[in-house]
Each structure stands twice: as structure tokens, then as C-alpha cells.
mmCIF file of C-alpha atoms in Angstrom:
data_model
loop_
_atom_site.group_PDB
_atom_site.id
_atom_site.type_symbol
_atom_site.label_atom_id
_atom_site.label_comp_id
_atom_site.label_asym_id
_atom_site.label_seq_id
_atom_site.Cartn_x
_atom_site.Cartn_y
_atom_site.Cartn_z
ATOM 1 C CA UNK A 816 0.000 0.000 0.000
ATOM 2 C CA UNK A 817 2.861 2.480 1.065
ATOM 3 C CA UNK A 818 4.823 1.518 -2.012
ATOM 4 C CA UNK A 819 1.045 2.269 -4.442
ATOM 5 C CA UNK A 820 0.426 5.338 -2.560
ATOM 6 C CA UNK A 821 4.460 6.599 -3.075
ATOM 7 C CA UNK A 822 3.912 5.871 -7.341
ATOM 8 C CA UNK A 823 0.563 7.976 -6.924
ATOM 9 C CA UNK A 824 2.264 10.991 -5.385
ATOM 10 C CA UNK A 825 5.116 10.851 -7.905
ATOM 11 C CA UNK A 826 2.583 10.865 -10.335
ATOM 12 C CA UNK A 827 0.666 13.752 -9.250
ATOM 13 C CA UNK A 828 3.856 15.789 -8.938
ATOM 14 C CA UNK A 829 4.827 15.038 -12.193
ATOM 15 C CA UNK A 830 1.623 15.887 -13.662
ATOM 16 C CA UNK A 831 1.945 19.374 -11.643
ATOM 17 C CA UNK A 832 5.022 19.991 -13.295
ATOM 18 C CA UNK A 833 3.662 19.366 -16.405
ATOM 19 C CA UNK A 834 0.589 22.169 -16.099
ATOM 20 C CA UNK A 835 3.021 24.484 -14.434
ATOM 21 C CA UNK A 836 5.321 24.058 -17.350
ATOM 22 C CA UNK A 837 2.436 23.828 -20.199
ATOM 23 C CA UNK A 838 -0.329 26.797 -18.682
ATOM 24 C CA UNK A 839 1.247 29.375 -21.008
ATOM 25 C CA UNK A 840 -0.117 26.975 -23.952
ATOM 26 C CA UNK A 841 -2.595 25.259 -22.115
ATOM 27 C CA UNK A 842 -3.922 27.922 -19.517
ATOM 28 C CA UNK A 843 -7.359 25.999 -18.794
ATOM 29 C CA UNK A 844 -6.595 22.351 -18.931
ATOM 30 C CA UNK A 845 -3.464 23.159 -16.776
ATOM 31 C CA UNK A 846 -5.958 25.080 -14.309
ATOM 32 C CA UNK A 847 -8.442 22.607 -13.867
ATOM 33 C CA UNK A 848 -5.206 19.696 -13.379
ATOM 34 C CA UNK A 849 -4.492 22.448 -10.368
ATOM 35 C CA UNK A 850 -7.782 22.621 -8.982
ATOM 36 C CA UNK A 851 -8.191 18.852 -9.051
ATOM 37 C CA UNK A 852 -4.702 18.666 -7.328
ATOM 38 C CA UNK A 853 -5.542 21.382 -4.767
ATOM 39 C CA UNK A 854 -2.736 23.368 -6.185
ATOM 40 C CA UNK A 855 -1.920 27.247 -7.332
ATOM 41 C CA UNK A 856 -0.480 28.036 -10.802
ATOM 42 C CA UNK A 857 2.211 30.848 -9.567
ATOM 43 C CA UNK A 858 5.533 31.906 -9.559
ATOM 44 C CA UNK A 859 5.929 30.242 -6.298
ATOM 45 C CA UNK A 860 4.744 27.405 -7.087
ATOM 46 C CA UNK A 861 6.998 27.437 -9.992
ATOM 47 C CA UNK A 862 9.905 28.066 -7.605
ATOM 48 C CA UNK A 863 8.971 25.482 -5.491
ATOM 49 C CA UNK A 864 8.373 22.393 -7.710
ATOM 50 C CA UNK A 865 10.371 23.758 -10.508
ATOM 51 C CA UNK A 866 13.714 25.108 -9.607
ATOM 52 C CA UNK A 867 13.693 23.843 -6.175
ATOM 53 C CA UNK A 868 12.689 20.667 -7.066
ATOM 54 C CA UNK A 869 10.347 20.157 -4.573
ATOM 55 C CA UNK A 870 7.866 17.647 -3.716
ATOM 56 C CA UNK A 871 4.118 18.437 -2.700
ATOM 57 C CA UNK A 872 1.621 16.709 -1.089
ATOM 58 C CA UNK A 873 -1.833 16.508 -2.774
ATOM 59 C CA UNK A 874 -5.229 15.654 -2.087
ATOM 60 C CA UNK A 875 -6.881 15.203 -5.134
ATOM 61 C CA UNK A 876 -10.782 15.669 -5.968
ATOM 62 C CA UNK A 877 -13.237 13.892 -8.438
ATOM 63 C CA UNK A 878 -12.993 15.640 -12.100
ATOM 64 C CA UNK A 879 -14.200 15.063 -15.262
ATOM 65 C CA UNK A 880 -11.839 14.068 -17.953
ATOM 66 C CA UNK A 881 -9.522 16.681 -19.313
ATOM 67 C CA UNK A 882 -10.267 15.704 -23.008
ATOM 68 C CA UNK A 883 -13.387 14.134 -24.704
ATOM 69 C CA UNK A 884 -13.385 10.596 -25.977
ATOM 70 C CA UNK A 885 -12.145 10.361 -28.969
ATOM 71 C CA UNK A 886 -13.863 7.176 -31.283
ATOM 72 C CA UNK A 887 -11.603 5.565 -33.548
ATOM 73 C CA UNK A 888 -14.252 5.565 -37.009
ATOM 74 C CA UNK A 889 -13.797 9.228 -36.169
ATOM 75 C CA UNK A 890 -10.627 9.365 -36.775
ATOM 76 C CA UNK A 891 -10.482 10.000 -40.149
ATOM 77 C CA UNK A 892 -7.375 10.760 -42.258
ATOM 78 C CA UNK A 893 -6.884 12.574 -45.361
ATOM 79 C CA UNK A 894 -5.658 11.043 -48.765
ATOM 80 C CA UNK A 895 -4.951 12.044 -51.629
ATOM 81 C CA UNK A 896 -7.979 12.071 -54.236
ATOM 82 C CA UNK A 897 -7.013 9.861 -57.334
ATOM 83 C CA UNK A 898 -8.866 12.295 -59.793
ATOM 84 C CA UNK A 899 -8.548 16.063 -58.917
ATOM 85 C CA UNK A 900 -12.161 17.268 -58.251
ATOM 86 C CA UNK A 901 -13.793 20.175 -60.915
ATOM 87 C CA UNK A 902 -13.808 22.580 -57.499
ATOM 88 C CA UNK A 903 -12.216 22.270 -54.297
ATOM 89 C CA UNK A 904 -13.820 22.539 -50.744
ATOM 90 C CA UNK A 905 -12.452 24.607 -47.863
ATOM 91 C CA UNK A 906 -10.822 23.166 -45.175
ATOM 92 C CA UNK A 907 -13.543 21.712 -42.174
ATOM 93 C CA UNK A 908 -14.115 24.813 -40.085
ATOM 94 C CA UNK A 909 -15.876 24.599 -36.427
ATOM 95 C CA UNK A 910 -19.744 25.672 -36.875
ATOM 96 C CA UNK A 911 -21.028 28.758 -36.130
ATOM 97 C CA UNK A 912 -23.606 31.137 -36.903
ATOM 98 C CA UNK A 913 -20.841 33.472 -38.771
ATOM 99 C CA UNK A 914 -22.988 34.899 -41.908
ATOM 100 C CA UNK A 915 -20.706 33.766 -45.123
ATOM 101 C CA UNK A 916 -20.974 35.178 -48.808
ATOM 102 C CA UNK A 917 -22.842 34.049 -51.453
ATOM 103 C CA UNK A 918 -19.242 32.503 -52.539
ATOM 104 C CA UNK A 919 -18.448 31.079 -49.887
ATOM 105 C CA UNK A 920 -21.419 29.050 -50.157
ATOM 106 C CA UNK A 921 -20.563 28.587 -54.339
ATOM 107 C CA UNK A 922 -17.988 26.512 -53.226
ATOM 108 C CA UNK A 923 -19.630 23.094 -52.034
ATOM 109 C CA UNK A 924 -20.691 20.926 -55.018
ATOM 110 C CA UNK A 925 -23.845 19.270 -53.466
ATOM 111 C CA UNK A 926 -25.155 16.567 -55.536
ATOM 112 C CA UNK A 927 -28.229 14.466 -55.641
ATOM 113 C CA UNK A 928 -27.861 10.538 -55.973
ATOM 114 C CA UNK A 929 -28.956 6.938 -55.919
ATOM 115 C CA UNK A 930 -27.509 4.354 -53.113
ATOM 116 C CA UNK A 931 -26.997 1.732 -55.152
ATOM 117 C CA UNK A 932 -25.502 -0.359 -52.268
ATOM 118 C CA UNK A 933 -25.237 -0.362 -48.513
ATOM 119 C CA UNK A 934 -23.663 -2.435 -45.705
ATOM 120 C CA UNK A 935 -22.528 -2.513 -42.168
ATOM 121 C CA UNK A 936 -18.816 -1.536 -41.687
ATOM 122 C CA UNK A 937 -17.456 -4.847 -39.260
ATOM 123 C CA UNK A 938 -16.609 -3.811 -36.099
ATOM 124 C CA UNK A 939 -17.928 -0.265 -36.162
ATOM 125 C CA UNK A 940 -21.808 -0.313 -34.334
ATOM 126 C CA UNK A 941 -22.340 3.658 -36.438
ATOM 127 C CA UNK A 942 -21.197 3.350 -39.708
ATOM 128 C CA UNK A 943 -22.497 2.346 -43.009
ATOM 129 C CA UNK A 944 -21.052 1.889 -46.383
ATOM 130 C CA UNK A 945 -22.132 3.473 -48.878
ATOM 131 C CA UNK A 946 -22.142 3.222 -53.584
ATOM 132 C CA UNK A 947 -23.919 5.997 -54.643
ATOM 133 C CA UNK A 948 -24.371 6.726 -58.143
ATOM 134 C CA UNK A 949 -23.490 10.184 -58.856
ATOM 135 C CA UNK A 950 -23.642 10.491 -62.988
ATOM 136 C CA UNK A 951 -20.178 10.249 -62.867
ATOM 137 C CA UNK A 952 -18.200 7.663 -64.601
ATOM 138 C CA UNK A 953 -17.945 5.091 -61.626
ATOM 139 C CA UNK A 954 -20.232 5.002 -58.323
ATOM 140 C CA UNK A 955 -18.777 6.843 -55.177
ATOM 141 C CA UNK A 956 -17.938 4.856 -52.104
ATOM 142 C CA UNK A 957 -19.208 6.822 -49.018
ATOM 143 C CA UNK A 958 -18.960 6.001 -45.110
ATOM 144 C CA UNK A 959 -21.860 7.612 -42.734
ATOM 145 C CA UNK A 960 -22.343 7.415 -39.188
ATOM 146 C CA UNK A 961 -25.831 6.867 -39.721
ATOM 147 C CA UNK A 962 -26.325 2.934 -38.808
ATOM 148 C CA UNK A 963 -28.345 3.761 -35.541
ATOM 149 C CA UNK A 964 -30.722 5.320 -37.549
ATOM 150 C CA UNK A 965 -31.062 3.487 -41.009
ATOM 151 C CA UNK A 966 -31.011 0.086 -41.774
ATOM 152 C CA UNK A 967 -29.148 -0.953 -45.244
ATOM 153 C CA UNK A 968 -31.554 -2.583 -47.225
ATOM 154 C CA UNK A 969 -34.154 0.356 -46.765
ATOM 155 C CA UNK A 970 -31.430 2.540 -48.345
ATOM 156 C CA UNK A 971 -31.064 0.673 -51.600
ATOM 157 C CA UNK A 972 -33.009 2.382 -53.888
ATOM 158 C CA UNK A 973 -33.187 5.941 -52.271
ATOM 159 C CA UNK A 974 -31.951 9.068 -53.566
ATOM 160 C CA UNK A 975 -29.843 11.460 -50.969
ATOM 161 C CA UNK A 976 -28.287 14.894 -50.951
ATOM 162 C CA UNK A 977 -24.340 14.486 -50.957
ATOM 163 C CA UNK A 978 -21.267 16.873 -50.626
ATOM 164 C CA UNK A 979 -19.518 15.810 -53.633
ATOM 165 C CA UNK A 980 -16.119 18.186 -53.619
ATOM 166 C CA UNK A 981 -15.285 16.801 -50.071
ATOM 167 C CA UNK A 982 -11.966 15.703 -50.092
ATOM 168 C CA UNK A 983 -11.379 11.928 -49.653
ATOM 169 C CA UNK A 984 -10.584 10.250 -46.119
ATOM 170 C CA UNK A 985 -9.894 7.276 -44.783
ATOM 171 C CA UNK A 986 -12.139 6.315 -42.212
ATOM 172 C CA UNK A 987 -12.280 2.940 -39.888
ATOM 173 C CA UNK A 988 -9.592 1.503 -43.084
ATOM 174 C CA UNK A 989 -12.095 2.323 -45.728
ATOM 175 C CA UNK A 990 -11.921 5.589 -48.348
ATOM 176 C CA UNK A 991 -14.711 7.672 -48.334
ATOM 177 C CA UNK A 992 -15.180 10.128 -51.349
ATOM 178 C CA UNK A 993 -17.724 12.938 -49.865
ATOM 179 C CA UNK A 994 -20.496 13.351 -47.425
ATOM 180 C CA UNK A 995 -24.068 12.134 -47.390
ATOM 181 C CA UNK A 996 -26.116 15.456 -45.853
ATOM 182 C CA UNK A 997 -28.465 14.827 -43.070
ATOM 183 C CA UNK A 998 -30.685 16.752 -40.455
ATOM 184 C CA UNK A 999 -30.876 16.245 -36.917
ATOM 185 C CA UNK A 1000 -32.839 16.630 -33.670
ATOM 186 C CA UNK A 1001 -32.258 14.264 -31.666
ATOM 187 C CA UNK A 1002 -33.635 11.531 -34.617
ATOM 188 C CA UNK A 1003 -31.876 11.586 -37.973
ATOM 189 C CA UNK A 1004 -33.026 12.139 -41.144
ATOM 190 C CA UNK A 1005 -31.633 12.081 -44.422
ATOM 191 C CA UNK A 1006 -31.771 14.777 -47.027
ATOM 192 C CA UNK A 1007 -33.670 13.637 -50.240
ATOM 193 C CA UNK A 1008 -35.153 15.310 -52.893
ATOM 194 C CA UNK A 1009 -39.552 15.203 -53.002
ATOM 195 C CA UNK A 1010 -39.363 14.461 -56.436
ATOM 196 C CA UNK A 1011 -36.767 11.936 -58.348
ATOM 197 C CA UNK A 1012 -33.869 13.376 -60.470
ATOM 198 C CA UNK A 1013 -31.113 12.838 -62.590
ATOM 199 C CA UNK A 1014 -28.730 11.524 -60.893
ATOM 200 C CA UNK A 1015 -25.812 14.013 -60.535
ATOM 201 C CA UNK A 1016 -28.279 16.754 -60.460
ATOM 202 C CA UNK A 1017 -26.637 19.675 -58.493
ATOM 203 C CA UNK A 1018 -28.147 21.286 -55.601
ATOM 204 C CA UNK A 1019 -27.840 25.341 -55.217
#
């Protein structure tokens, strides 16, 4: 017990002189690490732990974690597009209610299309694979994290909105080549035309 309780105080102290050290980049993680610690960000604390090389005694409280979960279909990463798309979409940028030009908006190529396939992705309980046929040459593959709400086989068939200029990642080890559009509120549902079109028919 002694020996468990000595590795938890080195621990803490460590992790105090890492939000000492880090609150100039990190000024509110680092202060909640020091609240939960029972500890002051300050030059004497600096002094203490820092160039004296002191060590503290803590008494740590209940906190929530310092950084969301992060789930692994979620962590998508970029790769390079095999065909270089007619426009190019902005980077992903936080949402807000920021008004945006007429432009801005100009850029997203929004297309309407069939799902012409659709499957569970194994080992992911969210996401579904999709082929949607966009009038293009060869059928899009598409992941969404929509399998709570949909099931496959009611999907065949059905035409849905889709961000088509959206560069391509890979998510959960499968490429996905743009973004089906949705609306939610609290349920999901999926953005569809009220009358069928040609596929590839752009939205705008």
C-alpha cells in the first residue's frame, strides 16, 4: 500500500510539473489539473516544484476528464484524391452562426444521388457503407455514421443529398469520397429530394 500510494504521489507531482510548465499553452486544462490537485499556478509554485525541485503533497478531488473521448471511425485521415475534383472545398471549419458570402457558399458541389448499395462496416456499431451513383463515370464509395438510424436494405433504392467536392478520407480503413447530408434533432433524417432526379443533379 505504502509503495502504491508513493507511485501515486510521484505521479501527481509530475503531472503538476507538467501544467506548471504547459499553462502558457494550455492555460485551462493546466488550471483545472491544479484545482483537481488542490494546487496554485504561480511563480511560487513554480519556484517550489520547478527550480527547487520540490515535492508536494496533494489531495486530489473527483474531475471530469480533461479531453473528450475520442472514437476511432472518427478518426479520419486525409488522402490524396485519385482524380482532382472540378472545385475544391475549404478546409472543415468549427460551426457557427458566422454569416458567409454568397461565394463562400458557391464553393460546395452538393449533388443528388442513388444508393446503389449499402452495408454494415465490421466492427464499427455507427457506420455504413455506402455506392452511390453520382452520374459520374464510376459510383462513389461513401462512409456515414448513420447505422443507428437506417437500416441498409431500406437505403437501396433511395436518392440522398451528398457533398460531392469533399476531399477523400480514410475512415475505420475504408476511403470515403464525400459526405451524405443529413438533419438532426435528436432523430436523424436524411436529405432527399420530393421528387426523383437525374442523378448528378446539383443542388444550389
Amino acid at each position: 500500500k505504502d509503495e502504491a500510494n508513493a507511485l501515486v504521489s510521484l505521479c501527481a507531482n509530475l503531472l503538476a510539473r507538467v501544467a506548471v510548465l504547459l499553462s502558457p499553452a494550455m492555460p485551462r486544462t493546466c488550471e483545472k489539473i491544479a484545482q483537481t490537485l488542490g494546487f496554485e499556478i504561480s511563480t511560487a509554485t513554480y519556484e517550489k516544484i520547478i527550480l527547487n525541485n520540490e515535492i508536494l503533497d496533494f489531495k486530489a478531488q473527483k474531475t471530469q476528464p480533461l479531453f473528450p473521448k475520442i472514437e476511432k471511425e472518427l478518426m479520419a485521415t486525409a488522402v490524396p484524391s485519385v482524380s482532382e475534383p472540378a472545385k475544391t472545398a475549404p478546409a472543415p471549419q468549427e460551426k457557427s452562426d458566422a454569416k458567409i458570402k454568397i461565394d463562400d457558399f458557391k464553393k460546395c458541389v452538393i449533388k443528388v444521388g442513388t444508393v446503389l448499395e449499402c452495408s454494415n462496416i465490421e466492427g464499427s456499431e455507427k457506420l455504413l457503407k455506402f455506392k452511390i451513383d453520382l452520374g459520374e463515370e464510376q459510383p462513389r464509395q461513401i462512409l456515414s455514421g448513420i447505422a443507428k438510424f437506417y437500416a441498409p436494405a431500406d437505403l437501396v433504392g433511395k436518392q440522398v443529398c451528398v457533398l460531392a467536392n469533399l476531399k477523400p478520407a480514410k475512415i475505420f480503413g475504408h476511403i470515403s469520397e464525400g459526405m451524405i447530408l443529413s438533419a438532426e434533432d435528436g432523430s436523424l433524417c436524411l436529405i432527399a429530394p420530393m421528387a426523383a432526379v437525374k442523378n448528378g443533379s446539383e443542388i444550389g
